[in-house]
Amino acid sequence: GSSSVDVEVVPLLDAATTEDKTVALTLATGLYGIQANAGSAMLTIEGYKPVRPADYTWSFTATPSDAIRTTLGKNAYADFPVLVRLPVSVSEKLQSADGTDLFFTDEDDASLPFEVDTFNPSGTTLVWVKVPSLSSVTEITGYFGGYANADNDTTAVWTDYVGVWHMNENASSQTDRTGNGLTATTDDGVTYSLGEGAVGQSLYKSGILRTVNFFAEGNDFTVSQNGWSFSGWYYWPEYDGKATANPFQKGVWGTDGWYLQHKPGNTPVAERLIIVTKNATTGGFPVKNCNKSWNYICGTYDGSKVMIYVNGILAYTYTKTFAQGSYPFIIGTVKGYADETRVMRSVTTDDWAA
């Protein structure tokens, strides 16, 4: 017959969910004396309190800057991670140790995932927020001055990416922020430190930084052979213009793979990036003053064609079918700084690359 029983559920970790979501808790057969195939029961959890904007003391709105509006034009982009810069007037009121007592919503009051890139209680705090649609009229609302947002999933900001490395950890390894676990690690003997970056701090290193081989066939995080993109910021103040330097590399000469190589020239104008494949190179395209300023490099591959953008401008197109090979993915092969390096699961558009 029917009967009731009190069961105490003790979470091993803090559990949180958004409002109006169903959470299923499974009780193992036999553990509580439950008969096998006895059907199902409803378990009510009392005391759960979802995070709401009303839990925070202050709020602000954020919209694209004039420069971003000009770039966007009439276009709109779905699920776009935007960088929100919080001034000191906001940063100083954040109460959690890592600046995560934040809550973001879109125009429809839907909560937005975010990740704190840099928390500076006495300066500018940098936060990546994923918006469902980015256009020139996008507006998001931020709330702060409450408690750490346990409902927030930082990896949800980067669901469209295979790997994201902010390059802001003063360590020999850089965490992959997607949650895919693709840690980038410096080779033995490589020194490292932090410096001023294109976005917050950046990693200075004296040699190679490599990731696990996520392009290999059979790997859980394989990038489609027919569509992927990579991007990153680079600044090489010690570059002497005599040696080659590779911002991205997936292979070595004579093996299946590819790498994007900076070829020195007699003048800054002659500096150029070339695409190197197995036993073949392209003519290259100009990249000026890589040892004097930051350069944003973005590349896409659609299965037959590579398109390289330098500082938001399409610089080169190369028709070629690449074999991925088994060589690790390398971020930089020369002394200097790297910042915000990413690999995406799809081919970006011209405007996205800008």
Short mmCIF file of C-alpha atoms in Angstrom, two decimals:
data_model
loop_
_atom_site.label_atom_id
_atom_site.label_comp_id
_atom_site.label_asym_id
_atom_site.label_seq_id
_atom_site.Cartn_x
_atom_site.Cartn_y
_atom_site.Cartn_z
CA GLY A 1 0.00 0.00 0.00
CA SER A 2 0.94 3.64 -0.08
CA SER A 3 3.04 5.20 2.65
CA SER A 4 5.26 8.22 3.20
CA VAL A 5 8.87 8.53 4.22
CA ASP A 6 11.17 11.43 5.04
CA VAL A 7 14.41 11.43 3.06
CA GLU A 8 17.18 13.91 3.80
CA VAL A 9 19.05 14.91 0.61
CA VAL A 10 22.53 16.32 1.29
CA PRO A 11 24.23 17.79 -1.81
CA LEU A 12 27.90 16.97 -2.33
CA LEU A 13 28.29 20.33 -4.06
CA ASP A 14 26.21 23.50 -4.19
CA ALA A 15 23.39 22.97 -6.66
CA ALA A 16 21.54 25.81 -8.35
CA THR A 17 19.16 26.19 -11.25
CA THR A 18 17.11 28.94 -12.81
CA GLU A 19 13.51 29.56 -11.93
CA ASP A 20 10.75 27.42 -13.48
CA LYS A 21 13.07 24.54 -14.32
CA THR A 22 12.46 20.91 -13.39
CA VAL A 23 15.20 19.10 -11.48
CA ALA A 24 15.09 15.30 -11.34
CA LEU A 25 16.68 13.56 -8.35
CA THR A 26 17.17 9.83 -8.76
CA LEU A 27 17.24 7.59 -5.67
CA ALA A 28 19.20 4.41 -6.29
CA THR A 29 17.14 1.20 -6.11
CA GLY A 30 17.68 -0.59 -2.82
CA LEU A 31 19.55 2.23 -1.12
CA TYR A 32 16.41 3.45 0.64
CA GLY A 33 14.52 0.20 0.57
CA ILE A 34 12.64 1.24 -2.57
CA GLN A 35 11.16 -1.66 -4.49
CA ALA A 36 12.50 -2.19 -7.98
CA ASN A 37 10.13 -1.01 -10.74
CA ALA A 38 7.94 0.61 -8.11
CA GLY A 39 7.12 3.60 -10.29
CA SER A 40 7.98 7.22 -9.56
CA ALA A 41 7.31 9.76 -6.84
CA MET A 42 7.34 13.53 -6.59
CA LEU A 43 9.97 15.13 -4.37
CA THR A 44 9.45 18.73 -3.29
CA ILE A 45 12.45 20.81 -2.26
CA GLU A 46 11.62 23.69 0.03
CA GLY A 47 13.82 26.69 0.67
CA TYR A 48 15.32 27.00 -2.82
CA LYS A 49 15.73 30.64 -3.81
CA PRO A 50 16.69 31.41 -7.44
CA VAL A 51 18.89 34.41 -8.11
CA ARG A 52 16.84 37.44 -9.16
CA PRO A 53 17.66 41.04 -10.08
CA ALA A 54 15.85 42.16 -6.91
CA ASP A 55 18.61 40.49 -4.88
CA TYR A 56 21.06 43.20 -5.98
CA THR A 57 21.35 46.77 -4.76
CA TRP A 58 22.37 48.67 -7.91
CA SER A 59 21.96 48.36 -11.66
CA PHE A 60 23.30 49.83 -14.91
CA THR A 61 22.68 49.50 -18.65
CA ALA A 62 25.31 48.74 -21.28
CA THR A 63 25.12 49.43 -25.03
CA PRO A 64 27.65 49.15 -27.90
CA SER A 65 30.16 51.97 -28.22
CA ASP A 66 29.98 54.30 -31.23
CA ALA A 67 32.88 52.45 -32.87
CA ILE A 68 31.16 49.08 -32.43
CA ARG A 69 27.88 50.49 -33.76
CA THR A 70 29.68 51.63 -36.90
CA THR A 71 31.24 48.20 -37.36
CA LEU A 72 27.95 46.39 -36.80
CA GLY A 73 25.93 48.57 -39.16
CA LYS A 74 22.59 46.87 -39.78
CA ASN A 75 23.91 43.39 -39.01
CA ALA A 76 23.04 41.25 -36.00
CA TYR A 77 24.96 38.29 -34.60
CA ALA A 78 23.53 35.46 -32.55
CA ASP A 79 25.07 34.26 -29.27
CA PHE A 80 27.91 36.76 -29.28
CA PRO A 81 30.30 37.17 -26.28
CA VAL A 82 30.66 40.91 -25.64
CA LEU A 83 33.17 42.59 -23.35
CA VAL A 84 31.62 44.82 -20.68
CA ARG A 85 33.97 47.25 -18.92
CA LEU A 86 32.80 48.09 -15.42
CA PRO A 87 34.16 51.41 -14.09
CA VAL A 88 35.63 51.78 -10.61
CA SER A 89 32.28 53.16 -9.38
CA VAL A 90 30.87 49.67 -9.99
CA SER A 91 33.98 47.61 -9.22
CA GLU A 92 34.41 49.07 -5.75
CA LYS A 93 30.88 48.00 -4.80
CA LEU A 94 31.31 44.36 -5.79
CA GLN A 95 31.34 42.37 -2.58
CA SER A 96 32.55 38.88 -3.52
CA ALA A 97 36.26 38.09 -3.58
CA ASP A 98 36.25 37.40 -7.33
CA GLY A 99 33.73 40.04 -8.42
CA THR A 100 31.04 37.52 -9.33
CA ASP A 101 28.18 39.18 -7.43
CA LEU A 102 26.72 40.23 -10.77
CA PHE A 103 23.57 39.47 -12.73
CA PHE A 104 22.91 40.34 -16.39
CA THR A 105 19.67 40.39 -18.39
CA ASP A 106 18.74 41.16 -21.98
CA GLU A 107 15.88 43.33 -23.25
CA ASP A 108 13.43 40.51 -22.48
CA ASP A 109 14.69 40.22 -18.88
CA ALA A 110 16.20 36.80 -19.59
CA SER A 111 19.34 36.11 -17.56
CA LEU A 112 22.64 36.04 -19.48
CA PRO A 113 25.72 33.91 -18.75
CA PHE A 114 28.90 35.82 -17.95
CA GLU A 115 32.54 35.33 -17.01
CA VAL A 116 34.67 37.79 -15.07
CA ASP A 117 37.89 38.15 -17.05
CA THR A 118 39.60 40.65 -14.75
CA PHE A 119 38.38 41.80 -11.33
CA ASN A 120 39.90 45.07 -10.13
CA PRO A 121 38.13 46.46 -7.03
CA SER A 122 39.98 49.76 -7.40
CA GLY A 123 39.80 50.06 -11.19
CA THR A 124 38.14 48.67 -14.32
CA THR A 125 36.62 45.19 -14.11
CA LEU A 126 36.28 43.26 -17.38
CA VAL A 127 33.37 40.87 -17.88
CA TRP A 128 32.46 38.71 -20.90
CA VAL A 129 28.68 38.48 -21.34
CA LYS A 130 27.01 36.28 -23.95
CA VAL A 131 24.09 38.07 -25.60
CA PRO A 132 21.49 36.20 -27.70
CA SER A 133 21.65 38.90 -30.39
CA LEU A 134 24.24 41.63 -30.87
CA SER A 135 23.28 44.62 -32.99
CA SER A 136 23.80 48.36 -32.95
CA VAL A 137 20.75 48.74 -30.67
CA THR A 138 21.46 45.89 -28.24
CA GLU A 139 21.07 46.86 -24.59
CA ILE A 140 21.78 44.71 -21.56
CA THR A 141 21.20 45.45 -17.90
CA GLY A 142 23.66 44.59 -15.16
CA TYR A 143 22.88 44.24 -11.48
CA PHE A 144 25.47 44.28 -8.68
CA GLY A 145 25.94 44.62 -4.96
CA GLY A 146 24.32 41.37 -3.84
CA TYR A 147 25.98 38.00 -3.52
CA ALA A 148 27.90 35.64 -5.79
CA ASN A 149 25.63 34.41 -8.60
CA ALA A 150 25.60 30.65 -8.03
CA ASP A 151 23.19 30.18 -10.95
CA ASN A 152 25.72 31.50 -13.47
CA ASP A 153 27.56 29.05 -15.73
CA THR A 154 30.74 30.71 -17.01
CA THR A 155 31.37 28.02 -19.64
CA ALA A 156 28.00 28.86 -21.24
CA VAL A 157 29.61 32.06 -22.55
CA TRP A 158 31.85 29.94 -24.81
CA THR A 159 29.61 27.11 -26.03
CA ASP A 160 30.42 27.88 -29.68
CA TYR A 161 34.15 27.51 -29.09
CA VAL A 162 36.50 24.56 -28.88
CA GLY A 163 39.06 26.42 -26.79
CA VAL A 164 39.35 29.89 -25.22
CA TRP A 165 42.47 31.08 -23.42
CA HIS A 166 42.43 34.57 -21.85
CA MET A 167 46.22 34.46 -21.34
CA ASN A 168 45.91 36.28 -18.02
CA GLU A 169 47.26 33.64 -15.62
CA ASN A 170 50.78 34.11 -14.27
CA ALA A 171 51.56 30.44 -14.63
CA SER A 172 53.13 27.90 -16.95
CA SER A 173 49.66 26.75 -18.03
CA GLN A 174 46.61 28.66 -19.26
CA THR A 175 43.10 27.43 -18.49
CA ASP A 176 40.67 26.68 -21.28
CA ARG A 177 37.56 28.68 -20.36
CA THR A 178 35.15 26.58 -22.43
CA GLY A 179 35.13 23.78 -19.88
CA ASN A 180 36.56 21.38 -22.48
CA GLY A 181 39.73 21.00 -20.43
CA LEU A 182 42.15 21.95 -23.21
CA THR A 183 44.86 23.42 -21.01
CA ALA A 184 47.68 25.20 -22.84
CA THR A 185 51.10 24.49 -21.29
CA THR A 186 54.52 26.03 -21.90
CA ASP A 187 57.40 23.81 -22.96
CA ASP A 188 60.14 23.05 -20.43
CA GLY A 189 62.49 25.97 -19.93
CA VAL A 190 60.04 28.59 -21.20
CA THR A 191 59.80 31.62 -18.90
CA TYR A 192 56.58 33.56 -18.48
CA SER A 193 55.12 36.66 -16.83
CA LEU A 194 52.13 38.97 -17.16
CA GLY A 195 52.00 42.34 -18.88
CA GLU A 196 49.58 44.88 -20.30
CA GLY A 197 47.33 43.18 -22.83
CA ALA A 198 44.86 43.99 -25.55
CA VAL A 199 42.13 42.93 -23.09
CA GLY A 200 43.24 43.19 -19.47
CA GLN A 201 46.51 41.35 -18.84
CA SER A 202 48.36 39.19 -21.33
CA LEU A 203 50.93 36.42 -21.12
CA TYR A 204 54.55 37.12 -21.98
CA LYS A 205 56.49 33.97 -22.80
CA SER A 206 59.93 33.17 -24.11
CA GLY A 207 58.91 30.18 -26.19
CA ILE A 208 56.22 27.71 -27.21
CA LEU A 209 52.81 27.35 -25.55
CA ARG A 210 51.03 24.21 -26.73
CA THR A 211 47.65 22.63 -26.09
CA VAL A 212 46.49 19.04 -26.09
CA ASN A 213 45.91 17.77 -29.60
CA PHE A 214 42.22 18.56 -30.00
CA PHE A 215 42.35 18.38 -33.80
CA ALA A 216 43.21 14.68 -33.77
CA GLU A 217 40.67 12.31 -35.27
CA GLY A 218 38.64 10.60 -32.57
CA ASN A 219 39.20 13.29 -29.96
CA ASP A 220 36.03 14.40 -28.20
CA PHE A 221 36.72 18.01 -29.16
CA THR A 222 37.59 17.55 -32.81
CA VAL A 223 37.08 20.65 -34.91
CA SER A 224 35.18 19.93 -38.10
CA GLN A 225 37.48 19.53 -41.08
CA ASN A 226 34.98 21.64 -43.00
CA GLY A 227 34.70 24.64 -40.75
CA TRP A 228 36.67 26.30 -37.99
CA SER A 229 38.18 29.66 -37.06
CA PHE A 230 41.05 30.83 -34.86
CA SER A 231 41.94 34.26 -33.51
CA GLY A 232 44.30 36.01 -31.12
CA TRP A 233 46.17 39.20 -30.26
CA TYR A 234 49.98 39.31 -30.63
CA TYR A 235 52.75 41.75 -29.74
CA TRP A 236 56.43 40.87 -30.08
CA PRO A 237 58.50 43.80 -28.69
CA GLU A 238 61.77 41.82 -28.82
CA TYR A 239 61.28 40.57 -32.37
CA ASP A 240 64.48 41.34 -34.30
CA GLY A 241 63.03 40.93 -37.78
CA LYS A 242 65.51 38.18 -38.64
CA ALA A 243 63.76 34.98 -37.57
CA THR A 244 60.35 33.59 -38.40
CA ALA A 245 57.54 33.54 -35.84
CA ASN A 246 54.35 31.52 -35.88
CA PRO A 247 51.21 32.97 -34.22
CA PHE A 248 49.36 29.67 -34.77
CA GLN A 249 50.80 26.31 -35.69
CA LYS A 250 49.34 22.86 -36.32
CA GLY A 251 52.14 20.87 -37.86
CA VAL A 252 55.79 21.19 -38.89
CA TRP A 253 57.49 21.35 -42.27
CA GLY A 254 57.16 18.04 -44.08
CA THR A 255 54.20 16.79 -42.04
CA ASP A 256 50.44 16.95 -42.47
CA GLY A 257 49.15 20.18 -41.00
CA TRP A 258 49.61 23.93 -41.38
CA TYR A 259 50.97 26.98 -39.68
CA LEU A 260 50.61 30.71 -39.99
CA GLN A 261 54.10 32.17 -40.11
CA HIS A 262 55.41 35.70 -39.79
CA LYS A 263 58.21 36.18 -42.30
CA PRO A 264 60.70 39.00 -41.60
CA GLY A 265 61.55 41.64 -44.15
CA ASN A 266 64.07 44.41 -44.65
CA THR A 267 61.48 47.02 -43.67
CA PRO A 268 58.33 46.90 -41.54
CA VAL A 269 56.26 47.09 -44.72
CA ALA A 270 57.94 43.94 -45.98
CA GLU A 271 56.95 41.97 -42.92
CA ARG A 272 54.32 39.45 -43.90
CA LEU A 273 52.38 36.43 -42.75
CA ILE A 274 52.53 33.35 -44.92
CA ILE A 275 50.50 30.15 -44.81
CA VAL A 276 52.73 27.08 -44.68
CA THR A 277 51.42 23.62 -45.47
CA LYS A 278 53.21 20.32 -46.00
CA ASN A 279 56.23 21.26 -48.15
CA ALA A 280 54.55 24.38 -49.57
CA THR A 281 54.21 28.06 -48.75
CA THR A 282 52.12 30.94 -50.02
CA GLY A 283 53.26 34.41 -51.00
CA GLY A 284 52.09 36.07 -47.82
CA PHE A 285 50.54 39.38 -46.90
CA PRO A 286 51.78 42.44 -44.98
CA VAL A 287 51.66 42.87 -41.22
CA LYS A 288 53.23 46.14 -40.09
CA ASN A 289 55.18 46.82 -36.91
CA CYS A 290 54.51 43.59 -35.08
CA ASN A 291 57.28 44.57 -32.63
CA LYS A 292 55.74 47.97 -31.88
CA SER A 293 52.04 47.36 -31.36
CA TRP A 294 49.35 44.72 -30.90
CA ASN A 295 47.99 42.96 -34.00
CA TYR A 296 44.71 41.06 -34.06
CA ILE A 297 44.96 38.00 -36.29
CA CYS A 298 41.95 35.92 -37.28
CA GLY A 299 41.79 33.01 -39.70
CA THR A 300 38.97 30.84 -41.01
CA TYR A 301 38.90 27.56 -42.92
CA ASP A 302 35.79 26.21 -44.66
CA GLY A 303 37.24 22.92 -45.88
CA SER A 304 38.79 24.29 -49.07
CA LYS A 305 39.76 27.91 -48.45
CA VAL A 306 41.65 29.86 -45.82
CA MET A 307 40.86 33.52 -45.17
CA ILE A 308 43.21 35.57 -42.99
CA TYR A 309 42.22 38.87 -41.36
CA VAL A 310 44.69 41.30 -39.80
CA ASN A 311 43.22 43.94 -37.50
CA GLY A 312 39.74 43.29 -38.87
CA ILE A 313 40.65 43.61 -42.56
CA LEU A 314 40.69 40.65 -44.96
CA ALA A 315 44.36 40.38 -45.88
CA TYR A 316 44.67 37.10 -47.75
CA THR A 317 42.69 34.23 -49.27
CA TYR A 318 44.29 30.89 -50.02
CA THR A 319 42.56 27.88 -51.63
CA LYS A 320 43.93 24.68 -50.15
CA THR A 321 42.72 21.47 -48.53
CA PHE A 322 44.53 20.82 -45.26
CA ALA A 323 45.18 17.56 -43.49
CA GLN A 324 44.96 18.03 -39.74
CA GLY A 325 47.68 15.60 -38.77
CA SER A 326 48.53 14.68 -35.18
CA TYR A 327 50.70 17.64 -34.23
CA PRO A 328 49.61 19.67 -31.16
CA PHE A 329 48.07 23.10 -31.58
CA ILE A 330 50.72 25.71 -30.74
CA ILE A 331 50.13 29.32 -29.73
CA GLY A 332 53.18 31.36 -30.67
CA THR A 333 56.81 30.30 -31.23
CA VAL A 334 58.66 33.52 -30.42
CA LYS A 335 59.30 35.75 -27.40
CA GLY A 336 56.44 38.13 -26.84
CA TYR A 337 52.88 38.60 -25.68
CA ALA A 338 49.71 36.70 -26.58
CA ASP A 339 46.17 37.58 -25.53
CA GLU A 340 42.62 36.25 -26.01
CA THR A 341 43.42 33.23 -28.17
CA ARG A 342 40.43 31.22 -29.38
CA VAL A 343 39.43 28.36 -31.66
CA MET A 344 35.83 28.31 -32.84
CA ARG A 345 33.70 25.46 -34.17
CA SER A 346 32.50 27.34 -37.24
CA VAL A 347 33.58 29.76 -39.97
CA THR A 348 33.19 33.40 -38.94
CA THR A 349 31.93 36.12 -41.26
CA ASP A 350 33.88 39.21 -42.35
CA ASP A 351 32.05 41.42 -39.86
CA TRP A 352 32.50 38.92 -37.02
CA ALA A 353 36.25 38.78 -37.71
CA ALA A 354 36.36 42.58 -37.57
#
